[in-house]
CSV table of C-alpha atoms in Angstrom, one decimal:
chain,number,residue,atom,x,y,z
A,126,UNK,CA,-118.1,-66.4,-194.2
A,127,UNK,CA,-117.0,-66.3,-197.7
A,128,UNK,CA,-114.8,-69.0,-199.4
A,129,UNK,CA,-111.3,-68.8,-199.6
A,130,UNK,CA,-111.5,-67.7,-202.9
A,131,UNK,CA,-113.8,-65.2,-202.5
A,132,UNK,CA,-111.8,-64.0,-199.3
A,133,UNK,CA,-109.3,-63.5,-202.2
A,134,UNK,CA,-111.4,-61.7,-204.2
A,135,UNK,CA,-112.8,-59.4,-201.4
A,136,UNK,CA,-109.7,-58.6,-199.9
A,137,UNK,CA,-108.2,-57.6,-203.4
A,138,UNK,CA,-111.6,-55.4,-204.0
A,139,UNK,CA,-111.2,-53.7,-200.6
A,140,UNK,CA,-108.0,-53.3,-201.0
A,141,UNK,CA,-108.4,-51.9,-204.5
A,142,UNK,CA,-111.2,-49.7,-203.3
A,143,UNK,CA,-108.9,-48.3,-200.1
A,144,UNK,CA,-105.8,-47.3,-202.3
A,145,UNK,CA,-108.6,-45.4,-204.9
A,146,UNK,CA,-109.6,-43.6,-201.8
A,147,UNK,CA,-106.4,-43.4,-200.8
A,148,UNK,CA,-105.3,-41.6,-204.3
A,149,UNK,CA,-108.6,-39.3,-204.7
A,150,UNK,CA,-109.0,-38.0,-201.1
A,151,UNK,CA,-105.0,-36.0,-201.5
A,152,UNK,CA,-105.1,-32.3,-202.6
A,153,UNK,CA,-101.9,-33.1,-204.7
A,154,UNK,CA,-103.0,-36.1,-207.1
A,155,UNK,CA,-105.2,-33.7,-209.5
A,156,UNK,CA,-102.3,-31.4,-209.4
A,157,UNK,CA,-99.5,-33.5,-210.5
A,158,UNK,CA,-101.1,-35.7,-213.7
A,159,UNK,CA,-99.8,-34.5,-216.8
A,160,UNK,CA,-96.5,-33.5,-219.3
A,161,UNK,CA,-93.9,-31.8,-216.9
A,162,UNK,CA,-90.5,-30.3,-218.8
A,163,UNK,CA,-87.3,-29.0,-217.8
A,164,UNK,CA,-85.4,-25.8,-218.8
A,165,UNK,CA,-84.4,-28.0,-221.5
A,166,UNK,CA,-86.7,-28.1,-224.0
A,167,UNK,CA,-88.9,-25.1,-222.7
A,168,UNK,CA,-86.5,-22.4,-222.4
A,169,UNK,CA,-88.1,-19.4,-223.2
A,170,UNK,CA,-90.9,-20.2,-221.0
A,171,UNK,CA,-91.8,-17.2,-218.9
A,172,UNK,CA,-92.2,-19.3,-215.8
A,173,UNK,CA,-88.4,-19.7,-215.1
A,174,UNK,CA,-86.6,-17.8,-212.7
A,175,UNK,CA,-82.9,-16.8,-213.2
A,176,UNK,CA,-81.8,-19.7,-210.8
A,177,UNK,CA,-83.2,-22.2,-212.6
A,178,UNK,CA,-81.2,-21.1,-216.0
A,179,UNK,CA,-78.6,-21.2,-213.4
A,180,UNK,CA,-79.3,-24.4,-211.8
A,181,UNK,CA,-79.4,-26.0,-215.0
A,182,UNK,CA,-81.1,-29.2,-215.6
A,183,UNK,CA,-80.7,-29.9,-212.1
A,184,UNK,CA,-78.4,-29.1,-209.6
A,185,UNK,CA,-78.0,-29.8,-205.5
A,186,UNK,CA,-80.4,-28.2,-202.9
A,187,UNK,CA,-76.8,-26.8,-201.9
A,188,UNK,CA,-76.1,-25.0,-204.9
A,189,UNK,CA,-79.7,-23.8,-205.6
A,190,UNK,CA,-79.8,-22.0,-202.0
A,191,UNK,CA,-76.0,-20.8,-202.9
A,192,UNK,CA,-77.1,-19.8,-206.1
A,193,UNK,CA,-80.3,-17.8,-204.4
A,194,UNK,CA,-78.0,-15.8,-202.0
A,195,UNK,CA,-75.6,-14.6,-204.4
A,196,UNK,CA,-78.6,-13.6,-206.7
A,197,UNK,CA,-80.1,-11.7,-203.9
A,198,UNK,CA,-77.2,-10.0,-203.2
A,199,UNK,CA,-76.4,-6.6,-204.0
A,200,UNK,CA,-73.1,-7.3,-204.0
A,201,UNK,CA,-73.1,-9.3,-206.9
A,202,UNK,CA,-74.9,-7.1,-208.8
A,203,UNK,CA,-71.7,-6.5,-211.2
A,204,UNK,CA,-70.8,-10.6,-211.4
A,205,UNK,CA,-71.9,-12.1,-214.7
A,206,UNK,CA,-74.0,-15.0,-214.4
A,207,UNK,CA,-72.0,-17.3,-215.9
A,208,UNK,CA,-69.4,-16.1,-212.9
A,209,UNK,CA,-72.7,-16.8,-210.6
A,210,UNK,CA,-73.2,-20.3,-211.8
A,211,UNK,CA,-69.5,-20.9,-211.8
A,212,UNK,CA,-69.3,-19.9,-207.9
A,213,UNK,CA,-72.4,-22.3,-207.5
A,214,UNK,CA,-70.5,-25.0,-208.8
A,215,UNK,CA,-67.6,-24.5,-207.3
A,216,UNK,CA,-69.7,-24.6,-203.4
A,217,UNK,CA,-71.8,-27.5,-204.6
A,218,UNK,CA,-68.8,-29.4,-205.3
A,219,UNK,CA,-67.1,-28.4,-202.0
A,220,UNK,CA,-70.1,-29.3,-200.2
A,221,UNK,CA,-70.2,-32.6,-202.1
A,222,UNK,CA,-66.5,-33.5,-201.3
A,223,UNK,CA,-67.4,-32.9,-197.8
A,224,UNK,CA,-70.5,-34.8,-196.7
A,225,UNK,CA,-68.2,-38.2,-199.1
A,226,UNK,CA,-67.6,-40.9,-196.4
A,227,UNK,CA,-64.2,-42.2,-197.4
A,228,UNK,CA,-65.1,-45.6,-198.8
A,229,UNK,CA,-67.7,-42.8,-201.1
A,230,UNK,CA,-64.3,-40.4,-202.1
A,231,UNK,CA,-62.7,-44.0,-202.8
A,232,UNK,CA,-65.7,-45.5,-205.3
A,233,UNK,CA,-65.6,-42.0,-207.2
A,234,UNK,CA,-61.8,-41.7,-207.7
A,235,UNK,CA,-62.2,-45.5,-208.8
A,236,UNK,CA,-63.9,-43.8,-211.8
A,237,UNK,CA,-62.6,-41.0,-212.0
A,238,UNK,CA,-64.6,-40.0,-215.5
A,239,UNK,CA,-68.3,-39.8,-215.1
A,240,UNK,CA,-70.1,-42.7,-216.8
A,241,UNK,CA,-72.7,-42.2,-219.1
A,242,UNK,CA,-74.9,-45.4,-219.3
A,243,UNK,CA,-75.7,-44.8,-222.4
A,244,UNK,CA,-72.2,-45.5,-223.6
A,245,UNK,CA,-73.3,-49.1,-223.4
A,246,UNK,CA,-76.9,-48.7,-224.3
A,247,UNK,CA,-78.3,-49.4,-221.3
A,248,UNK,CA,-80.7,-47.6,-219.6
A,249,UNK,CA,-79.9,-44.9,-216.8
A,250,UNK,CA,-80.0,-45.4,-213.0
A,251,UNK,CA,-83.0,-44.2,-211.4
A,252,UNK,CA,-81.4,-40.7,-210.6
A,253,UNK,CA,-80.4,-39.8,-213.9
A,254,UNK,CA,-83.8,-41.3,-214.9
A,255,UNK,CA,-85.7,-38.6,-212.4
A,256,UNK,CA,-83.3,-36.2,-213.6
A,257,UNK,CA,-83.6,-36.9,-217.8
A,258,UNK,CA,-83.7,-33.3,-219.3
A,259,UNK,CA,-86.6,-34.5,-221.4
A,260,UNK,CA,-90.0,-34.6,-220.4
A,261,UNK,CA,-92.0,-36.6,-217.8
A,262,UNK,CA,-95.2,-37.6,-217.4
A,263,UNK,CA,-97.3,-38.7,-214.5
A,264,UNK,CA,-100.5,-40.9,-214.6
A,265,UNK,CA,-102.1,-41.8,-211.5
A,266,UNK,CA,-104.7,-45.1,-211.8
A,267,UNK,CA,-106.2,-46.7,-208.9
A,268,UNK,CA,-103.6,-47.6,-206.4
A,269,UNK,CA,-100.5,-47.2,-208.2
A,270,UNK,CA,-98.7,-44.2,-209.9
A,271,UNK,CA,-97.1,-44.1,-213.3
A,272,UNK,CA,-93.9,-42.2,-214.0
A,273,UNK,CA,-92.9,-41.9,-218.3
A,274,UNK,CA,-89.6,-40.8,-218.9
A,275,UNK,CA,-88.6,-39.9,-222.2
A,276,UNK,CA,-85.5,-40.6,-221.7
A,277,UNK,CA,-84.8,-43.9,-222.7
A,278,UNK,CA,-88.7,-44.6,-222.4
A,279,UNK,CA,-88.0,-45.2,-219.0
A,280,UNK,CA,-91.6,-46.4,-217.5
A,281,UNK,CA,-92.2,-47.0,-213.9
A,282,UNK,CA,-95.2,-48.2,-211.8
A,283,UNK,CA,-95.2,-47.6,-208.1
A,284,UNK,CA,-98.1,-48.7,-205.7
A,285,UNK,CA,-99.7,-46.0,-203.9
A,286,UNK,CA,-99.5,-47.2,-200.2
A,287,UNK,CA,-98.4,-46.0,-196.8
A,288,UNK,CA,-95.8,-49.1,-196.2
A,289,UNK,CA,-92.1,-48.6,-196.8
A,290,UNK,CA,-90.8,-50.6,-199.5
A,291,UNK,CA,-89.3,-53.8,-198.6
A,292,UNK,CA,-86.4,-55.6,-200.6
A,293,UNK,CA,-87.4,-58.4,-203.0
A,294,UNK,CA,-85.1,-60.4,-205.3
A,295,UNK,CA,-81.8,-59.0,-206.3
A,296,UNK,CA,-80.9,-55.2,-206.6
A,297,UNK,CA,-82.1,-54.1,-209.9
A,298,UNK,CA,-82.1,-50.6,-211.6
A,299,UNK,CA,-85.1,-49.2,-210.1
A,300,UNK,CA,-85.1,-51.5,-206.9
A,301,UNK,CA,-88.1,-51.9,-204.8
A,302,UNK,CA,-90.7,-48.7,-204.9
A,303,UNK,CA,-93.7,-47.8,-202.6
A,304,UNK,CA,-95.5,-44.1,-203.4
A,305,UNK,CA,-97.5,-42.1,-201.0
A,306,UNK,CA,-98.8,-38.6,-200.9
A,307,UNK,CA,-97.7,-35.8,-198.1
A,308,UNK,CA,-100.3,-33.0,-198.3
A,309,UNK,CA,-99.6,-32.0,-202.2
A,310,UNK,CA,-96.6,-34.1,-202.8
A,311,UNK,CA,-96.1,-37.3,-204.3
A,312,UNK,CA,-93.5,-39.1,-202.4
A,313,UNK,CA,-91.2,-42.2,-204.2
A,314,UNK,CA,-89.1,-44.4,-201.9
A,315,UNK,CA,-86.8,-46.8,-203.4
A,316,UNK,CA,-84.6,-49.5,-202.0
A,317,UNK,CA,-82.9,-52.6,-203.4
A,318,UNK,CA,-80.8,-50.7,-206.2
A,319,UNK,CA,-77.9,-51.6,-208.0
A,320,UNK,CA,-75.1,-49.5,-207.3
A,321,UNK,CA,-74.7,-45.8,-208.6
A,322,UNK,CA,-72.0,-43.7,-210.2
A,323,UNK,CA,-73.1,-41.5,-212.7
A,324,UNK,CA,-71.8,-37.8,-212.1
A,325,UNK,CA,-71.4,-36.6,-208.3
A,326,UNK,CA,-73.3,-39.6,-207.2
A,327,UNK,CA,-72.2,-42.5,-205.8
A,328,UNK,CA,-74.0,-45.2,-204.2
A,329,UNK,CA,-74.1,-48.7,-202.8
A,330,UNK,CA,-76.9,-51.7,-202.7
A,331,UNK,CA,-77.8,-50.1,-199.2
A,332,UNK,CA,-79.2,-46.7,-200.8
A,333,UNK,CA,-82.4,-45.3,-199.9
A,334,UNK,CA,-83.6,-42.9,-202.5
A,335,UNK,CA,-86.3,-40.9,-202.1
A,336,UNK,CA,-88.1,-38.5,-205.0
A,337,UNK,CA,-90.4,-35.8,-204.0
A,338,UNK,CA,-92.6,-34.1,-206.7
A,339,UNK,CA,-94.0,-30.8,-205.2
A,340,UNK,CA,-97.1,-29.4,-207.5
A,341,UNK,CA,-97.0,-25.3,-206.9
A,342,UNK,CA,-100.3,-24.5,-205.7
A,343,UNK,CA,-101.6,-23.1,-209.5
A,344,UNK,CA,-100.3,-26.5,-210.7
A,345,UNK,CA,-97.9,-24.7,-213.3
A,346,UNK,CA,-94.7,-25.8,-211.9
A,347,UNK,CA,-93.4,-29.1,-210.3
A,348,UNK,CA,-90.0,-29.2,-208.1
A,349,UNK,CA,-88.9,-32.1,-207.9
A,350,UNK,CA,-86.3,-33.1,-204.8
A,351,UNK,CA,-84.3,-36.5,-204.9
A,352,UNK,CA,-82.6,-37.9,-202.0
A,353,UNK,CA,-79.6,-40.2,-201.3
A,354,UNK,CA,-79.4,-41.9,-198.0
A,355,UNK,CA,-76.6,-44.4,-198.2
A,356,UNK,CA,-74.2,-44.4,-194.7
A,357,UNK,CA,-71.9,-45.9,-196.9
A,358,UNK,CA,-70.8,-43.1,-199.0
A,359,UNK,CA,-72.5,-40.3,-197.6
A,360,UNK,CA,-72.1,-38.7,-193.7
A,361,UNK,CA,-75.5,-37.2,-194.5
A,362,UNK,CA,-78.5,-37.4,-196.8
A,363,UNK,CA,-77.6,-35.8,-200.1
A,364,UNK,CA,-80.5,-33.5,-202.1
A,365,UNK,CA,-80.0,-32.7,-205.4
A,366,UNK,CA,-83.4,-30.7,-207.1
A,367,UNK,CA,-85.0,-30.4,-210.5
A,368,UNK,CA,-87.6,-27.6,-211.8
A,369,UNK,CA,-90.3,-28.6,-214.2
A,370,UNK,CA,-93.1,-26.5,-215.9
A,371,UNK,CA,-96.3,-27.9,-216.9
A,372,UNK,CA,-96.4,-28.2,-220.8
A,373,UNK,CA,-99.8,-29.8,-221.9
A,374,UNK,CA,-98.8,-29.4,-225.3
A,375,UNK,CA,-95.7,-32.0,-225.3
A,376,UNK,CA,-96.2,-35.5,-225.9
A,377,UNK,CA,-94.3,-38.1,-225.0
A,378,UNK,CA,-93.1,-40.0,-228.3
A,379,UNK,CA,-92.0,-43.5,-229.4
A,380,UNK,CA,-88.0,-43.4,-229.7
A,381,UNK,CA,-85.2,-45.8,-229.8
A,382,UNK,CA,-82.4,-44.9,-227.4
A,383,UNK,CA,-79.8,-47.2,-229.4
A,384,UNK,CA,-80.1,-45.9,-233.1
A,385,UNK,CA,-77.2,-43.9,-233.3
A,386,UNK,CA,-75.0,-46.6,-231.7
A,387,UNK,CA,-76.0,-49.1,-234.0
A,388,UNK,CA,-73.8,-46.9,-237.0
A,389,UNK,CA,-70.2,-47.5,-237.5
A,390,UNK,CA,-68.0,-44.2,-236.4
B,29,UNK,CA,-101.8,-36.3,-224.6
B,30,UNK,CA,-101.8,-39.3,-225.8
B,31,UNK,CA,-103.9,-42.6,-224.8
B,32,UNK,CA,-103.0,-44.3,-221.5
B,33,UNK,CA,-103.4,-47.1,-224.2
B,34,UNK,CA,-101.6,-45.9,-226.9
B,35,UNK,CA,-99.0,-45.0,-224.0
B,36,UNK,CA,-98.4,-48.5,-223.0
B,37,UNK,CA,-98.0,-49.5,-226.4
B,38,UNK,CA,-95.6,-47.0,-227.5
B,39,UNK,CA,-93.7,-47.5,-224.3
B,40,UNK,CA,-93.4,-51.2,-224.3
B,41,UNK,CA,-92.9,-51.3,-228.2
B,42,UNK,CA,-89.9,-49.1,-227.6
B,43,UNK,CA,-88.2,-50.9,-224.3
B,44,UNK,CA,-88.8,-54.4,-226.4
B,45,UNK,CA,-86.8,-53.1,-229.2
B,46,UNK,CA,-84.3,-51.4,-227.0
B,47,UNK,CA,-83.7,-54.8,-225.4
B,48,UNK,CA,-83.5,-56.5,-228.7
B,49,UNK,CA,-80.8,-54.7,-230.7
B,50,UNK,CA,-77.0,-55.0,-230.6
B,51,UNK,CA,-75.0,-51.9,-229.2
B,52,UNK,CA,-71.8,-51.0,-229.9
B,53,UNK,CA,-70.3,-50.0,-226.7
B,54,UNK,CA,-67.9,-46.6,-227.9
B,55,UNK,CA,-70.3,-45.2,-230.1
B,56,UNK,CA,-72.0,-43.0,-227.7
B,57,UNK,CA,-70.0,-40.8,-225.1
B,58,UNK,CA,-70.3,-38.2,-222.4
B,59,UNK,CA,-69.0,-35.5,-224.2
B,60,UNK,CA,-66.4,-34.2,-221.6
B,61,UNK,CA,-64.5,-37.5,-222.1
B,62,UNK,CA,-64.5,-37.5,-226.1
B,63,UNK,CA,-64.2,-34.0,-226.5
B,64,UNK,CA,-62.7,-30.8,-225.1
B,65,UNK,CA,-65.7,-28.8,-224.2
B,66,UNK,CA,-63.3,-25.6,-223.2
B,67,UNK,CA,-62.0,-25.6,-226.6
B,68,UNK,CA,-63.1,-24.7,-229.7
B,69,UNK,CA,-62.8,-24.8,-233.6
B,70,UNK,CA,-64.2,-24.5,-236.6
B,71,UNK,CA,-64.5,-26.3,-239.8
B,72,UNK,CA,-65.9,-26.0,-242.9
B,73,UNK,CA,-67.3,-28.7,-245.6
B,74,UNK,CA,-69.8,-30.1,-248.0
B,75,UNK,CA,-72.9,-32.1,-246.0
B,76,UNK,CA,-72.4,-35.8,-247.1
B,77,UNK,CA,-74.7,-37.2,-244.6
B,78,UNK,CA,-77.5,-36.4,-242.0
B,79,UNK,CA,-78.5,-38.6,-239.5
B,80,UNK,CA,-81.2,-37.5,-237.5
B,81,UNK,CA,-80.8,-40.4,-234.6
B,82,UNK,CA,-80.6,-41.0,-230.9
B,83,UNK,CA,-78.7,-40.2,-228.6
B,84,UNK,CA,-77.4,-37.3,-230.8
B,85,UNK,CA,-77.9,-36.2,-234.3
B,86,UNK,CA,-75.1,-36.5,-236.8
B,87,UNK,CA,-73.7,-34.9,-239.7
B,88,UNK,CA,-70.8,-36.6,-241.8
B,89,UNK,CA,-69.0,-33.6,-244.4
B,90,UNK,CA,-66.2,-33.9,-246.2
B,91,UNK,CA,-63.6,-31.0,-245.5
B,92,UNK,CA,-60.3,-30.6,-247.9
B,93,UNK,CA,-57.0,-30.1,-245.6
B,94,UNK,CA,-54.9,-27.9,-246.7
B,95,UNK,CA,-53.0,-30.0,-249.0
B,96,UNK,CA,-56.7,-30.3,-250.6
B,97,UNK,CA,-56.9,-34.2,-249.7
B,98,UNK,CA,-61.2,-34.5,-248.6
B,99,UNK,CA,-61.4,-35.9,-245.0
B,100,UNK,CA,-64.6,-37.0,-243.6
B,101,UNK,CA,-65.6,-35.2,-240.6
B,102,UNK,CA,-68.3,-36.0,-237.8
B,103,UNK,CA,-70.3,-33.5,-236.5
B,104,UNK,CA,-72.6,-34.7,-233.4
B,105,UNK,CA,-75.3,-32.2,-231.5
B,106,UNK,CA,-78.1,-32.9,-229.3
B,107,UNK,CA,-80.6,-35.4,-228.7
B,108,UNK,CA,-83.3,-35.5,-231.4
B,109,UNK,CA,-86.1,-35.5,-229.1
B,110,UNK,CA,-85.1,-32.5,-227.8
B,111,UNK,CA,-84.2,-31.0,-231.1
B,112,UNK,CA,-87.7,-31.8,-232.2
B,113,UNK,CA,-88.9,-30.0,-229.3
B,114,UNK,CA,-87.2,-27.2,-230.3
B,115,UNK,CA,-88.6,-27.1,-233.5
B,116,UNK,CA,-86.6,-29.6,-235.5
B,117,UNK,CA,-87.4,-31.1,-237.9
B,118,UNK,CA,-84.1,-32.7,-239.3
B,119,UNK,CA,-84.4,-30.7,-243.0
B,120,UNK,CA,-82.5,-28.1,-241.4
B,121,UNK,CA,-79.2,-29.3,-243.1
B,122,UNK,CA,-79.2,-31.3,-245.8
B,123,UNK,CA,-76.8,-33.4,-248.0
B,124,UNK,CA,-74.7,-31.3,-250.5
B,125,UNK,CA,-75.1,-28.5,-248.0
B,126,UNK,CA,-71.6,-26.6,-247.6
B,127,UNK,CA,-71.9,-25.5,-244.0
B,128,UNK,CA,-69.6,-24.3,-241.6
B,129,UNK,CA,-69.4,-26.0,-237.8
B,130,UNK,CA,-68.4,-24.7,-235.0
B,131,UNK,CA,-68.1,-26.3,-231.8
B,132,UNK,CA,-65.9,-28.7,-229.0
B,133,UNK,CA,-62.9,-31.0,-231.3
B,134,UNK,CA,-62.0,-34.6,-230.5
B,135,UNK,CA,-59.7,-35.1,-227.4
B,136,UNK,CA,-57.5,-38.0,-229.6
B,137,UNK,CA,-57.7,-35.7,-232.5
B,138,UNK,CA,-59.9,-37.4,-234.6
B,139,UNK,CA,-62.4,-36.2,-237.2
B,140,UNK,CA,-65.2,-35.9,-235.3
B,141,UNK,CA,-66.6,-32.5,-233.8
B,142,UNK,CA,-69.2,-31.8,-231.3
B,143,UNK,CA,-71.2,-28.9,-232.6
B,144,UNK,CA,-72.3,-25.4,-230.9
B,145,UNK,CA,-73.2,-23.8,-233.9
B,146,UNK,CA,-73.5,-24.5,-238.1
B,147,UNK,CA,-73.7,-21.9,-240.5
B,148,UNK,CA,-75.8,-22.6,-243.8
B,149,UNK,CA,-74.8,-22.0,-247.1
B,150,UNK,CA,-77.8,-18.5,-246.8
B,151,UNK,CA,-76.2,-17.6,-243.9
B,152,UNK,CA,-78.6,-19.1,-241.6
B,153,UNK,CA,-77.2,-19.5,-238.1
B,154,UNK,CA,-78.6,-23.1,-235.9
B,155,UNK,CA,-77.7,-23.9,-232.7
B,156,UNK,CA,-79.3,-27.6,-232.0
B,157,UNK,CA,-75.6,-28.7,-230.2
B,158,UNK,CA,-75.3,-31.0,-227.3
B,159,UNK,CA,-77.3,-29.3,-224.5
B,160,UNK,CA,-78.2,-26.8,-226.8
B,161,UNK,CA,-74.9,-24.1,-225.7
B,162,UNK,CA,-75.7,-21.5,-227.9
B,163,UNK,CA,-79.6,-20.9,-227.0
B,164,UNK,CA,-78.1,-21.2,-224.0
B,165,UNK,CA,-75.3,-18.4,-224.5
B,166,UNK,CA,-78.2,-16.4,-226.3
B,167,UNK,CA,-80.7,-16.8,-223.1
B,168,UNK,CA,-77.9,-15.7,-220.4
B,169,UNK,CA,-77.1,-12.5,-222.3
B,170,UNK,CA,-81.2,-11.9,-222.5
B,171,UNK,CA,-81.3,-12.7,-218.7
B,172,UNK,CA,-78.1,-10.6,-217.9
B,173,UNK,CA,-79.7,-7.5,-219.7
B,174,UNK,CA,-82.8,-7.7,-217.7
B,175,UNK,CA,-80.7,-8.4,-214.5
B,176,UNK,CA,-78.9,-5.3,-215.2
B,177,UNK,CA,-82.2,-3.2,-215.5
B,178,UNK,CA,-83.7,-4.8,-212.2
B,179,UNK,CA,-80.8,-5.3,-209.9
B,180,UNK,CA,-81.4,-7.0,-206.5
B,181,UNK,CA,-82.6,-4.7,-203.5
């Protein structure tokens, strides 16, 4: 029997060793390390499909499957796209009105301007974090994934395990996160966040938010699907998605958020 | 890439400086609620200033009114990380420049402009504004001829 100590020691060894295995033995953990970027910064990249121009930096499931449809229609062969993306909008934000509980339609016209964290130097909340136009890159070490924003040099660590995350402490920005991989995909639950109300999202301390980074099978591409599940202000799970591309050549770079503010108008 | 190392540093460097300095609260904006992004005008001055800073870049010019009394003017485009992505280097315009901007005016009717396009003194045409419209206008009519020579079946 070993000491206590050593119990310790085994235990954290064993368990160390299980999440390694538990990271190397998915198809999708090779596939997703590296520099991902948005239509942003990589717009004449020969990867993008009209819908994601369309889509813009992201956009809801909703709209992209709207947007598909009219594309694919010959119908709309004589619409302009910017009439296209203007129809796409105009569903997504039906769509979004309708699946508001009331207390949700309440918090939003209780701000009726969207915020912008920024306006008070503070970093985003973890959708607009996912969602930062600006590049993104994933590490994966033993047991634990790492996801670099560039926006706002957001930097979060998530342990690679198959347990749900569980509340601890207060709600805070990025909450409470377990990761885990499905097949190819890297899957981010979080719980235990503050409040959100940036754009067409609206949330309370009871959200579950779940990100989803799909690798395409060359490992060129990564979709990225984030989902809301808060009873509180939505009747049903809400999906918003995000294309990236790979870009190898992009580095992530040391930058200070605040600079501009800091000057006098 | 750079190292996981190197990473952490640069990353924690930047979040304890981030948490270290004073903000001023109005400085920064989401543009719909400083500006009217379905309008647009156009001004023209000398460059006094170029500030290539987060979260946007700024210009300060002086324009003349018409009475020919100099007003300071500033001019605000994208992110800089994302300018220098696109190739930015933040020489582009420089001070003494007269240039001519085009893009969203103030919503209180202030002197302050959020840029689509400048104009250098050569001729030059830059984009580099807030989500980068006019690449963006460029793209669509590149993606609308090629729609038009491959309609959908």
């Amino acid at each position: 029997m070993p000491k206590p100590k050593l119990a310790c020691l085994y235990a954290a060894a064993i368990s160390c060793l299980a999440a390694t295995a538990l990271v190397h033995s998915q198809s999708g953990a090779a596939g997703l390390e590296g520099v991902w970027s948005t239509t942003l910064t990589t717009r004449a990249h020969p990867t993008w499909l009209i819908e994601d121009h369309l889509c813009g930096f992201f956009c809801s499931t909703d709209e992209y499957q709207h947007l598909r449809r009219l594309l694919m229609d010959p119908a709309n062969d004589d619409r302009s796209l910017q009439d296209l993306q203007q129809d796409m909008r105009t569903f997504g934000k039906q769509r979004g009105d309708e699946v508001l509980t009331d207390a949700g339609r309440e918090r939003l016209v209780a701000v009726p301007e969207p915020v912008d964290t920024s306006a008070v130097c503070e970093p985003p909340d973890l959708r607009a974090a996912a969602f930062a136009p600006l590049p993104l890159a994933i590490e994966l070490h033993e047991g634990n994934v790492v996801l670099y924003q560039q926006h706002w040099n957001v930097a979060r660590t998530v342990r690679l395990t198959n347990e749900s995350p569980k509340p601890s402490g207060p709600p805070s920005r990025y909450g409470n996160a377990t990761a885990r991989f499905e097949g190819p995909a890297l899957v981010v639950d979080s719980v235990n966040l503050l409040p959100m109300m940036t754009g067409d999202a609206v949330t309370t301390n009871q959200a579950r938010v779940t990100e989803r980074y799909t690798p395409t099978e060359n490992g060129s591409r990564l979709d990225l699907e984030l989902t809301i599940v808060d009873p509180a202000t939505y009747r049903e799970p809400r999906v918003w998605y995000q294309p990236r591309i790979r870009t190898p050549d992009v580095q992530l770079v040391e930058d200070d958020p605040c600079a501009g503010l800091r000057e006098h108008d | 890439m750079i190292s996981q190392a190197d990473m952490k540093a640069v990353i924690l460097a930047a979040l304890v400086a981030a948490s270290s300095l004073p903000c001023i609260a109005r400085a920064h904006h989401n543009s719909a609620t400083i500006y009217r992004m379905s309008e647009s005008m156009t001004i023209s001055g000398v460059v006094r200033e170029v500030r290539f800073v987060n979260p946007h870049a700024r210009i300060l010019l002086d324009v003349l009114d018409e009475g020919g009394v100099s007003h300071q003017w500033l001019a605000e485009g994208a992110n800089v990380i994302a300018l220098r992505l696109h190739g930015w280097t933040g020489d582009e315009v420089k001070p003494g420049d007269r240039i001519t901007v085009t893009g969203a005016p103030s919503r209180d009717g202030s002197p302050r402009i959020e840029w689509s396009e400048i104009v250098l003194p050569d001729g030059t045409s830059l984009g580099g504004g807030n989500g980068f419209p006019k690449e963006r206008d460029e793209l669509f009519e590149k993606l609308e001829q090629q729609r038009r020579a491959s309609p959908a079946e």
